[in-house]
Structures are given as C-alpha cells and as structure tokens.
XYZ file of C-alpha atoms in Angstrom:
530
model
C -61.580 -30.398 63.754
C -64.034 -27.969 63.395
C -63.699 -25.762 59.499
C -63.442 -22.341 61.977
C -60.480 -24.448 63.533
C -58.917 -25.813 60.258
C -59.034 -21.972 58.946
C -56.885 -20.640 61.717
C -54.714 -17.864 61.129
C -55.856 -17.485 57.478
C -55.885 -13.298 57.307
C -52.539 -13.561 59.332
C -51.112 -15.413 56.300
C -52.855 -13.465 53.825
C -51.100 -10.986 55.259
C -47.903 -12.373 55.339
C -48.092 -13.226 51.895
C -49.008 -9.796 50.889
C -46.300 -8.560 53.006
C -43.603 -10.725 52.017
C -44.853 -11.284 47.543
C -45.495 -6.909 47.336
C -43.211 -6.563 44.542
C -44.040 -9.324 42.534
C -47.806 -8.741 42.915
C -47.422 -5.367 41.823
C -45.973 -6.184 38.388
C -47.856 -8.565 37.934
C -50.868 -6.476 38.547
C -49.892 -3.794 36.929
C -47.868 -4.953 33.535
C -51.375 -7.196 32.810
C -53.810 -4.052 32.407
C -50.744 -1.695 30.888
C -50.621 -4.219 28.329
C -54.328 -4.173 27.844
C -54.420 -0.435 27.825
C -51.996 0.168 25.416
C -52.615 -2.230 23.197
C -56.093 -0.676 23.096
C -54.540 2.431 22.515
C -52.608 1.270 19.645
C -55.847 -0.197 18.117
C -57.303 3.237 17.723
C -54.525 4.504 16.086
C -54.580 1.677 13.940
C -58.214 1.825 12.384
C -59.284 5.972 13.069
C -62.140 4.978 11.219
C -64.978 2.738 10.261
C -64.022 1.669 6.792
C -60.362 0.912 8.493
C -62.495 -1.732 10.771
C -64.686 -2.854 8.154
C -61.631 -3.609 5.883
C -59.854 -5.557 9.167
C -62.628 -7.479 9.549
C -63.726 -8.718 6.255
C -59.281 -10.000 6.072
C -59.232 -11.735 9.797
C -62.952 -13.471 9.663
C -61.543 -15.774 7.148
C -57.992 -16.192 8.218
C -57.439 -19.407 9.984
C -54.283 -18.418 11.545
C -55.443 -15.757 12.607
C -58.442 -16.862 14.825
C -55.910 -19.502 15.968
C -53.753 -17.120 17.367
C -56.265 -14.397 18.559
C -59.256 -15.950 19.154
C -62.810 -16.356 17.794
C -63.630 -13.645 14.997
C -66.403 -11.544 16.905
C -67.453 -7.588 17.000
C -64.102 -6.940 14.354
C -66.038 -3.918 13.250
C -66.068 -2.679 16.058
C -63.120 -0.996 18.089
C -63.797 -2.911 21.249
C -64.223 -5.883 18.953
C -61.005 -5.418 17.563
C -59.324 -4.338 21.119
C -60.613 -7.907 22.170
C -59.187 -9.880 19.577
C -55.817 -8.548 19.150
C -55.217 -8.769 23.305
C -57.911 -10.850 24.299
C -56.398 -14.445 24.167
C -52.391 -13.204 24.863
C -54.069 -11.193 27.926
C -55.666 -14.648 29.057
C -52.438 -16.530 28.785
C -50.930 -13.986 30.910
C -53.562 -13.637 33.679
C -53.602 -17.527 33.757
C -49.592 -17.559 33.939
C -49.893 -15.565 37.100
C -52.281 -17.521 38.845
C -50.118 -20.512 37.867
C -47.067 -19.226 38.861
C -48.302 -17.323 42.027
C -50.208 -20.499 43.446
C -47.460 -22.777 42.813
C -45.209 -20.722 44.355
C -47.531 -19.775 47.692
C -48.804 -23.708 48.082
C -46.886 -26.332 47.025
C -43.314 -24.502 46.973
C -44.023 -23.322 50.243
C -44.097 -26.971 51.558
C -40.901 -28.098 49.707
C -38.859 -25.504 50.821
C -39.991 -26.314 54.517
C -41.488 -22.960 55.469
C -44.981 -24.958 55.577
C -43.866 -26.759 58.092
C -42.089 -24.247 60.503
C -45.753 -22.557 60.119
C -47.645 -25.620 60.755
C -45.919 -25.445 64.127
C -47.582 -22.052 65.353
C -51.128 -21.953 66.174
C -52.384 -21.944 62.676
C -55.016 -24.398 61.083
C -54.538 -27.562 58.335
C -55.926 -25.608 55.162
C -54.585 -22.029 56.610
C -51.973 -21.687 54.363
C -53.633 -23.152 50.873
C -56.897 -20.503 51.851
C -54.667 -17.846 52.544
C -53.100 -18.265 49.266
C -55.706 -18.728 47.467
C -57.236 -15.383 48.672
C -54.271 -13.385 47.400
C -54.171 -14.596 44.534
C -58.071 -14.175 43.750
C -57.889 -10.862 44.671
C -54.948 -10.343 42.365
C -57.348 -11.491 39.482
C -59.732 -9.292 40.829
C -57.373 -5.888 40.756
C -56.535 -7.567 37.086
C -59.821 -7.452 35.597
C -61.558 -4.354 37.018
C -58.581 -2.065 36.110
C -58.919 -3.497 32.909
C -62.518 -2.523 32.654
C -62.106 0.470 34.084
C -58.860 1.503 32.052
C -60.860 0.993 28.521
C -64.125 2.349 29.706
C -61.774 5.609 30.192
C -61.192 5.198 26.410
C -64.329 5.708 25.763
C -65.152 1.965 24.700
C -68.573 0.519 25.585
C -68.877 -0.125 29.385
C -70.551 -3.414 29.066
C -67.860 -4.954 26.657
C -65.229 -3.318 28.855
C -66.769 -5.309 32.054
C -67.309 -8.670 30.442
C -63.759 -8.291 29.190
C -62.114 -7.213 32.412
C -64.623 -10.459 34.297
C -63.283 -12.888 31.678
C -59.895 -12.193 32.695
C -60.782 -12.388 36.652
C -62.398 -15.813 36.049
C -60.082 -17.470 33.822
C -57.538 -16.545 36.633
C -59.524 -18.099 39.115
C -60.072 -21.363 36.769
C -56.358 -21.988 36.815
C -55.514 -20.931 40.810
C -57.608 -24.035 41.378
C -56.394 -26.439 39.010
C -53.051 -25.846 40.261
C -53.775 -26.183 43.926
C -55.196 -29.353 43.150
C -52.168 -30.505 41.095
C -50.002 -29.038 44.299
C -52.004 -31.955 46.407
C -51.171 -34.399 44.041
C -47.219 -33.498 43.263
C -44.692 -32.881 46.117
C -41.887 -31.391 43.143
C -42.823 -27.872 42.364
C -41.455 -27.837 38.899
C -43.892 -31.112 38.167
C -46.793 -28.715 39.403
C -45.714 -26.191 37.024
C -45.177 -27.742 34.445
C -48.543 -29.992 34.329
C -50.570 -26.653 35.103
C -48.890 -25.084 31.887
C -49.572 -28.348 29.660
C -53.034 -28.070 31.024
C -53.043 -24.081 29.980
C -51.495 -24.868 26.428
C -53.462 -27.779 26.077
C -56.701 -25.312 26.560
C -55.294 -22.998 24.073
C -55.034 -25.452 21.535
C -58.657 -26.898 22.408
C -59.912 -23.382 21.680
C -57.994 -22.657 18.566
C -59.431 -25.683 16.681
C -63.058 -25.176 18.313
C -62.751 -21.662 17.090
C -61.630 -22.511 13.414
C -64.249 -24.563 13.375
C -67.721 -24.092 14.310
C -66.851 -23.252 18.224
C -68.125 -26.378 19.807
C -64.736 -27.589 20.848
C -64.042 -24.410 22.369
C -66.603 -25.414 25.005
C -63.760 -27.818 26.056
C -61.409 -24.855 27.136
C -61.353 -22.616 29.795
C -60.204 -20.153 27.480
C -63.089 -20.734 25.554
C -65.631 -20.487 28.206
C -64.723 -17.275 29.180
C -64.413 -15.920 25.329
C -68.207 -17.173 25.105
C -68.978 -13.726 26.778
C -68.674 -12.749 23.967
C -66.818 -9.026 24.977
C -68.273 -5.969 22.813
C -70.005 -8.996 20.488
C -73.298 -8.754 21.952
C -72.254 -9.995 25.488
C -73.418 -13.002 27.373
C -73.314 -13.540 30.671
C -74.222 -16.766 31.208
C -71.094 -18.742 30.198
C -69.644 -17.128 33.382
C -71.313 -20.010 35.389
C -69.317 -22.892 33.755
C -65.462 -21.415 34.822
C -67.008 -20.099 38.304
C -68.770 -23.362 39.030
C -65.429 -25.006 38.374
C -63.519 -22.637 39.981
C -65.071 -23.294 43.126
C -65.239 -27.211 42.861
C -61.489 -27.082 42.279
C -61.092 -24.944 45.406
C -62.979 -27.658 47.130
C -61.213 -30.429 45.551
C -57.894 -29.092 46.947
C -59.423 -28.797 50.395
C -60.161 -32.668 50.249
C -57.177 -33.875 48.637
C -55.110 -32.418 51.450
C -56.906 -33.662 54.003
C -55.711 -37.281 52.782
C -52.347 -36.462 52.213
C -49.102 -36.000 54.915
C -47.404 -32.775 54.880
C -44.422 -32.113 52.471
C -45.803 -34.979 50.326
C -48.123 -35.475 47.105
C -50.402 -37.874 47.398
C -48.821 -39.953 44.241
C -45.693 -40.527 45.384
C -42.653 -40.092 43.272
C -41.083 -42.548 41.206
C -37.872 -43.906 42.515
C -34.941 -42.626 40.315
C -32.310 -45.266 39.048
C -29.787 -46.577 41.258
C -26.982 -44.640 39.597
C -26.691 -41.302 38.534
C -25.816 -39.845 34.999
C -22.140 -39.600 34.695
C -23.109 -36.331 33.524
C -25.402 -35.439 36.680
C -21.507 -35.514 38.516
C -20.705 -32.070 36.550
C -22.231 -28.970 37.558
C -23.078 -28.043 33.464
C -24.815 -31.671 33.371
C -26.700 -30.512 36.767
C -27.530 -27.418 35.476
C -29.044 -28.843 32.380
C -31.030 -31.498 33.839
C -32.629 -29.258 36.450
C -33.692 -26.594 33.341
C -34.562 -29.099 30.452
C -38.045 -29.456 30.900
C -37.781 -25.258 30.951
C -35.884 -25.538 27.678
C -38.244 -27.918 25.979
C -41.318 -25.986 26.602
C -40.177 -22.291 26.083
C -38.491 -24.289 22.596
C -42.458 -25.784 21.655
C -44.237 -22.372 22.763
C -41.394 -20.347 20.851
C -41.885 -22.926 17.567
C -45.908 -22.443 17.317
C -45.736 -18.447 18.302
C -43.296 -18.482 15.012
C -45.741 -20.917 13.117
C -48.775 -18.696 13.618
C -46.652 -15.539 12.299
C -44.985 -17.469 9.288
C -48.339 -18.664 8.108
C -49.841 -15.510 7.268
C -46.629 -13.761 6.222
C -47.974 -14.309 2.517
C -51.101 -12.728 3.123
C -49.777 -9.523 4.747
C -49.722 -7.284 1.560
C -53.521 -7.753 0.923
C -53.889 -7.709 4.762
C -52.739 -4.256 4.715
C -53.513 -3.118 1.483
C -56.655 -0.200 2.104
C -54.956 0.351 5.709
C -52.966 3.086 5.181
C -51.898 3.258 9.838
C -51.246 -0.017 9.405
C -48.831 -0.036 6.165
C -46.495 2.398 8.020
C -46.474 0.700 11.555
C -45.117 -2.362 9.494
C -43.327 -1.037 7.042
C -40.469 1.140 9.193
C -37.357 0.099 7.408
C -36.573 1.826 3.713
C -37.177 0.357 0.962
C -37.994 -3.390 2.643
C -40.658 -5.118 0.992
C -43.722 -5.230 3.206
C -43.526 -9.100 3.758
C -39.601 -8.587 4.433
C -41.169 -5.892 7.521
C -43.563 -8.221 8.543
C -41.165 -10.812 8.990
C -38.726 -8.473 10.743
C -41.294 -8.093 13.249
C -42.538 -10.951 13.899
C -38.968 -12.303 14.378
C -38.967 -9.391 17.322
C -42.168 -11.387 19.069
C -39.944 -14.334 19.048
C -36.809 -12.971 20.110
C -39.013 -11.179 22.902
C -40.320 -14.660 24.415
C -36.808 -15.925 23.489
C -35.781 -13.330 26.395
C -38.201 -14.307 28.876
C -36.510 -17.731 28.915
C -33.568 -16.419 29.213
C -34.125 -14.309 31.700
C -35.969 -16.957 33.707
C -32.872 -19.488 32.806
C -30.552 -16.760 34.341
C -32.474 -16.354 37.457
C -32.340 -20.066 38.100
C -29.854 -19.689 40.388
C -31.182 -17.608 43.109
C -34.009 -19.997 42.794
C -31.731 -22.702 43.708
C -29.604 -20.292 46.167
C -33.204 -19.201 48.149
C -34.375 -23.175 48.280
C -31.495 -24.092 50.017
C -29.940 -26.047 47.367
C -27.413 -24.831 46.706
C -25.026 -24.395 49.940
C -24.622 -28.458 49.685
C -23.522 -28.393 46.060
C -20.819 -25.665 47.102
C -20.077 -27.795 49.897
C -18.557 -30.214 47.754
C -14.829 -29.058 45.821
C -17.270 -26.774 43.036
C -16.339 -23.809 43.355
C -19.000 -20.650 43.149
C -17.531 -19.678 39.929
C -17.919 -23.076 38.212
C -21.421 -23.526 39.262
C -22.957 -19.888 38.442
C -21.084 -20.106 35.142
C -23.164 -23.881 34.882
C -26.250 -22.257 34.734
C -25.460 -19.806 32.708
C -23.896 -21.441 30.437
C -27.536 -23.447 29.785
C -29.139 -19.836 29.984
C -27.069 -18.920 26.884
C -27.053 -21.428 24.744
C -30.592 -22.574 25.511
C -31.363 -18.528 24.630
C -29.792 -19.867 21.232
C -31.628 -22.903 21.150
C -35.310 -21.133 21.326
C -34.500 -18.626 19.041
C -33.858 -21.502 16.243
C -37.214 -22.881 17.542
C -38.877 -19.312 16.546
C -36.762 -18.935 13.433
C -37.756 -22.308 12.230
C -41.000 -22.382 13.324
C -41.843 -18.602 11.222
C -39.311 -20.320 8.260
C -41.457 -23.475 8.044
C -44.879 -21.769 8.026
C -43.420 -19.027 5.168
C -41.276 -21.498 3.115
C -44.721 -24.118 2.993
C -47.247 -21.338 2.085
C -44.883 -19.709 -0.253
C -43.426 -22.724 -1.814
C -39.643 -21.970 -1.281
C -38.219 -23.752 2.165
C -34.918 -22.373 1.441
C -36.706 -18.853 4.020
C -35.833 -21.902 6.614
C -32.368 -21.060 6.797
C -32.625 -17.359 6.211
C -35.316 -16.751 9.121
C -33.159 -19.003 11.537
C -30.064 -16.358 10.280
C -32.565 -13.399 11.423
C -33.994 -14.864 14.595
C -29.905 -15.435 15.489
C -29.328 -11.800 14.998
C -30.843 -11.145 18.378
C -28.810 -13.178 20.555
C -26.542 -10.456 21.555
C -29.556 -8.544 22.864
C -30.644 -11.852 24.916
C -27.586 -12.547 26.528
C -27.634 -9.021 27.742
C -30.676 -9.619 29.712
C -28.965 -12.594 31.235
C -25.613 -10.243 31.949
C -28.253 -7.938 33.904
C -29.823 -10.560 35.728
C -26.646 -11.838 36.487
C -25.173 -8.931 38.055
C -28.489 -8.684 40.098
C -28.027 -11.742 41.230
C -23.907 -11.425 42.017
C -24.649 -7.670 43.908
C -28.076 -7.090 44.164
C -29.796 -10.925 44.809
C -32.645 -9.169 46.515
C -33.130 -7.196 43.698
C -33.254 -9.585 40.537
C -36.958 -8.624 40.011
C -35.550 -5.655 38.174
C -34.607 -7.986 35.265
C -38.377 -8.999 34.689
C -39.133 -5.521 35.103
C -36.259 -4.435 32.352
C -37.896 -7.499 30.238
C -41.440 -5.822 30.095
C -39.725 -2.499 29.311
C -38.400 -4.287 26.400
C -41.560 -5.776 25.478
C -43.491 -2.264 25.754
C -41.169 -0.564 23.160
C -40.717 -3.072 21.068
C -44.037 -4.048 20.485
C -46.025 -0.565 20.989
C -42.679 1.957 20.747
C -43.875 3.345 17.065
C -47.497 3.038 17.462
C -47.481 4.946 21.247
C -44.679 7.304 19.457
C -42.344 7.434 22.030
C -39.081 9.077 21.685
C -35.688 8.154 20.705
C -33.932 8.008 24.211
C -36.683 5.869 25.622
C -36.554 3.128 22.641
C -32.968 3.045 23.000
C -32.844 1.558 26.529
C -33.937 -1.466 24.479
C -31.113 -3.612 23.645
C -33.468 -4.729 21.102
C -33.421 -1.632 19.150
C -29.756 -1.798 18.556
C -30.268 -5.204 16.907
C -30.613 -5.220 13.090
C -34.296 -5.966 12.559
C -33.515 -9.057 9.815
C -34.779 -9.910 7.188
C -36.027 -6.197 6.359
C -33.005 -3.947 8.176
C -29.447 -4.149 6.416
C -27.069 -6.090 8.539
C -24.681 -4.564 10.340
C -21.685 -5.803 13.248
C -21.168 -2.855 14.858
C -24.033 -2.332 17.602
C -24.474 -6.409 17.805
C -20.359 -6.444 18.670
C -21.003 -3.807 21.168
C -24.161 -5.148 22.652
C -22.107 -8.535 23.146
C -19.025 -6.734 24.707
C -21.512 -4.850 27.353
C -23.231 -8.369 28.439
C -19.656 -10.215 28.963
C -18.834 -7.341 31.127
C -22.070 -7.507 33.392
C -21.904 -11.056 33.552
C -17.733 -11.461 34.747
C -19.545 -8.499 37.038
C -22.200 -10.438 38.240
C -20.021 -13.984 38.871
C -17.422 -11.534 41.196
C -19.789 -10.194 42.913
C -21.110 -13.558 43.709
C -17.851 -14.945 44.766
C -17.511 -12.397 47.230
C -20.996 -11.979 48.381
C -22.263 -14.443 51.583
C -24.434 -17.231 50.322
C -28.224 -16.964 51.184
C-alpha cells in the first residue's frame, strides 16, 4: 500500500474531528492563553516597579521550593521573567494535559469504543485516523502558543520572550501528542494510555525540578526542561527547540510503525488475563464504581499531596517573602487581622481545594463516560436499577472529593509542621482543607444535573470549574466585583486557617448540592439511555 493510499481520507477526518470535538477544543484553546494572560496581568500589578522585581528575585533565586514548583530561576528581574516563572511550568502541565487527553481520546478511545472500526469500513486508509488526529491536535498547540505570544506582546512585554514562550508551549504539546500515540499502539485500555502518558508527564516534572535545584543538567532529561532551555525573556535560545521537535517527529513516526504491526482494536502487548473470579465486591455497583475510578483517585490524591507539599514548605518564609512588597502584602493578606502566614495558608489551601474540584468534577462525569462507551446499558440490563448505579459513582465522586482534600491538607500540614517544628498544623490544615467540601460536592450536584437533563451539555461543569479557578485565583488581583466572585461556591467557604469559621453559608452550600444532585438522578431515571 502505497503512503498516498494509507493516508486516505485524512482532511475528511480532520474534519470530522473538528466538527464533532468544537466545544472541547475551544476551551481548551481558549482557558490555556486566558490563564497566561491574566496571570501576566496580575504580575504587573504585583511588582509596578523595578525595586518590587529586584526584591522578588533576590527571595525566589534561592528558594528551593520555589524553583521546584515554578521552574528554573531566570530573567526574575524582569517582568517577562517573572510572567514566565510564575505560569511558565503550570502553563506546560496544562498544554501537555490537552495533548494527552485530546490524543487519547481521538486514537486509542476511538478504537475501543468501535467507531475505528465502523470507519475502517469506508474508503479511508490504515493510518487515516491516527494522522488526522494528530493534525488537530497540533494545530490546537499551535492556536495555544501563538495567542499566547501574541496576547503578552499586547502587554507590552518583549516580543522575542513572548515568542519563545508561546513556541515552548506549542512544542511541549507536540512532545506529548506523540508519546501518547505511541503508548495508544502499545495499550488497547484507554485509561492504561492515560494514565502511563500522565506518569510519563509527572515523571518529567519531577526530572526537571531536581535538575533545576541543582545545576540544570538533569533537566536535560525532561521535556519540560528542554523547552524551558529557551530560556523565555532570559536571553533566549533557540536551539534547544531541536531536541523536543526532533522527538516529536520520531514519535509521530514511531506510532506510524507500531500500528502497522498491530490488529485493529488491539495493543500490541496484550493484556494480562484477570483472575478467574471476580471481587465479591466487583458484584456491587459501589465496588464497580470504585474499581473503575481508583487509579483516578490515587493519582489526583499524589498530585493533590505534592501541590500541598510545595505550598507548606515555604509557608515559613512568606513574611520575609513579602516583606518590601507592599502589592503583594495586601493580595495575601485579605482577611482582618490574620497573621500573614495564617493568609498564606488560607490560600494555598484554595489551590488545593481547586484541583480537589477538578477530580471531582471529572469523578462526577464518569458516568456519561461510561453511558457514551456503551457500558453501561448492560450493567442496567441486569436487576440495578438507574438510581443505584448513578448514586455508585457518585458516591466515589464524593467521598474520593474528601479523600484528596486530606491528601492537600496533609501534604501543606506536613511541609509547615516539619519546617516550623510543630506537626500538630497536620491536623489543623486537614480541618481547613475539609472546610471546602461543601463547595466540591456542589460542582458534582451541577455536573450531575447536566448529566440527568442536559447529558449533551456536561461540558458546562468544566467550564463552571475554570470560572472558579479564574476568581479564585486572580478575583482580587484582576479586581473584579462582588456579584461576579460570588458565583464561586468557593467564596462562600470560610477561607481556614485565616477566615473565622462559620456554618451558615457551608450548611447552605451543602443543602443547594443535595438538591441538584436528587435533580440530576430524576432526571436520569426518566431520561432515555444513550
């Protein structure tokens, strides 16, 4: 078969893809550079002036945790510099994330769910599908990074910093679209291909953090840290751009390869045969549940636990952090007479109960994951009833939303209570991370409801999760007004340790998510299935 014939029907597909994935690929697209952009925005407010990024500087070049956390220490004196590392490594993550997620989702989910095949019946050739896929999702990386660039060299920050930055996003994305179409060759279970591209994506982000605390050679064993080599409004480089694009395009035609040697629908290792007997528990739609969203739980649990880590070990430091930065006192400090440490804490418990969310949003959703692959109609078959198996899932949805946020809590109590000498902030940060689980479990009330009326429509919950994440994070440095910071459930949540606590708004918040979720489950019961 000739490559002309084995690419048959790739801009059809492409199409397709576009046609059918609009919505997601717009958030995604869109939320990536937002977050870029005002982030960037909040950085000038933060340091109006050069002494303000001289005295930011001279505290993060020497702060371990830091550099773990944001990435290498370069240009801090500078704006762009300082733009770089406070969104630089979280805005890699991100881009990677989508690539990961996208790919997956386009390649190897298409072939479990058996829409591969129906295609592979029309006039279309072998590596159609994979190419096609792979072309959306490059140019997705590629509408990433230049309206980053282009957003921040409308702020008036240095064009050439702004391009390197915007191209290290764009190739980073492109690093991981090809390691997880070759995992998707290898793997026949989605969730397997998922979940090894994000060990492979937090084991890079660990590489780089110790190559960056140290002298930077072990970055050179991350993709994260090839593209940071550019070195964005540090005196930029471009030659470090051939390392991820030379791998980028050996993974693309590694995947090509692989799936010429495998069959259809299968993974070229095959998978290992499961015991003879199920789990009693595997008989019970909660046991189910849990067993099809552990490996979910585990990892949000780990991520949650180290985000909490980084922010607990330089809680101590905070007061001489922020002690000649008079912007970034008050963007801290927002809650009376609280202690600047106690503020510190309060927010960095709001990070955690923020990623908290997005597992328990994407716990919630699980079931019109398992309702649009077709898996669902045979457990319903059998004498569960609708209401028994949507309350299954989210029964692990809510208490695994509990079971992250005592990750986070323990993770920023452990960090705190070591460097400060006094473990008994273990317990108390676990208390304040709690305080927040009202405030998750109405995001899983509003995705269930989507998914009970509106299944088409459950998007809006990831959409309503970035709101969240946009005033909770950048509501008092962007200055946005009361009614729009109240839409955040998050808002009406004591901020612990720093706020007062109070049962009022958590009782209410509570009563409101019961009600969309008995809201959501009827509206499922009634609803047709698929």
């Amino acid at each position: 078969m000739t490559r002309s014939t084995e690419l048959t029907g790739t801009t059809t597909l492409a199409r397709l893809i576009l046609r059918r994935e609009r919505i997601r690929i717009l958030i995604w697209t869109a939320a990536i550079p937002l977050l870029v952009l005002l982030t960037a925005a909040s950085v000038k407010g933060l340091y109006p002036t050069q002494h303000d990024l001289d005295v930011a500087a001279e505290a993060s070049e020497d702060n371990a945790a830091a550099i773990a956390f944001n990435g290498p220490a370069q240009g801090l004196d500078t704006l762009g510099g300082q733009v770089a590392f406070q969104v630089g490594t979280f805005g890699l993550v991100m881009v990677a994330l989508m690539s990961i997620f996208m790919t997956g989702r386009q390649t190897r989910a298409e072939e479990e769910s058996g829409r591969a095949e129906m295609i592979s019946s029309l006039p279309v050739g072998r590596h159609a599908d994979t190419t096609a896929a792979l072309l959306v999702v490059s140019g997705m990386n590629v509408i990433v990074g230049a309206l980053v660039a282009l957003g921040l060299i409308g702020m008036d920050l240095p064009a050439a910093g702004s391009v390197v930055l915007g191209v290290s996003f764009c190739a980073l994305g492109l690093v991981f679209a090809g390691i997880t179409t070759v995992v998707a060759q290898i793997s026949e279970n989605t969730r397997v291909v998922l979940g090894s591209t994000g060990a492979v994506l937090g084991t890079a982000f660990v590489l780089r953090a110790i190559g960056d605390i140290g002298d930077g050679t072990v970055s050179w064993s991350s993709p994260i840290g090839w593209v940071q080599k550019m070195r964005p409004f540090a005196g930029e480089r471009w030659w470090p751009l051939l390392v991820p694009a030379v791998f980028a395009v050996a993974a693309f035609v590694m995947a090509h390869a692989l799936s010429d040697r495998r069959d259809l629908d299968a993974g070229l290792v095959a998978p290992r045969p499961g015991p003879p007997r199920a789990a009693r528990g595997l008989g019970r739609p909660v046991g189910l549940a849990l067993r099809l969203q552990r490996g979910s739980l585990i990892g949000w649990s780990c991520g949650v636990f180290l985000t909490g880590l980084a922010y607990g070990s330089v809680a101590g430091d905070v007061e001489d952090f922020v002690a000649d930065n008079e912007a970034l006192d008050d963007l801290i400090t927002g809650y009376g007479g609280a202690s600047l440490t106690d503020s510190y804490l309060s927010q960095s418990l709001l990070v955690v109960a923020l990623l908290s969310a997005a597992y328990t949003v994407q716990s919630a959703l699980r079931q019109r994951r398992e309702e649009s692959g077709l898996r669902a109609e045979p457990v319903l078959a059998t004498p569960v009833s609708r209401g028994r198996w949507g309350a299954s899932h989210l029964t692990v949805a809510l208490a695994g939303s509990v079971v992250v946020l005592i990750a986070g809590g323990l993770g920023t109590g452990l960090a705190y209570g070591i460097t400060s000498g006094d473990l008994g902030q273990v317990p108390r940060l676990i208390g304040a991370a709690l305080a927040y689980t009202p405030a998750l479990w109405l995001l899983a009330g509003l995705a269930t409801t989507l998914f009970g009326l509106v299944p088409r429509g459950t998007v809006a919950a990831w959409a309503a999760l970035t709101a969240c994440f946009v005033i909770g994070l950048l509501g008092q440095a962007l200055d946005l007004p009361g009614w729009a910071r109240d839409i955040s459930p998050f808002e009406h949540i004591p901020h612990l340790p720093a706020a007062d606590l109070s049962l009022v708004a958590p009782t209410l918040v509570t009563a409101l998510a019961a009600a969309l979720t008995m809201a959501g489950l009827a509206g499922f019961r009634r609803r047709d299935i698929g």
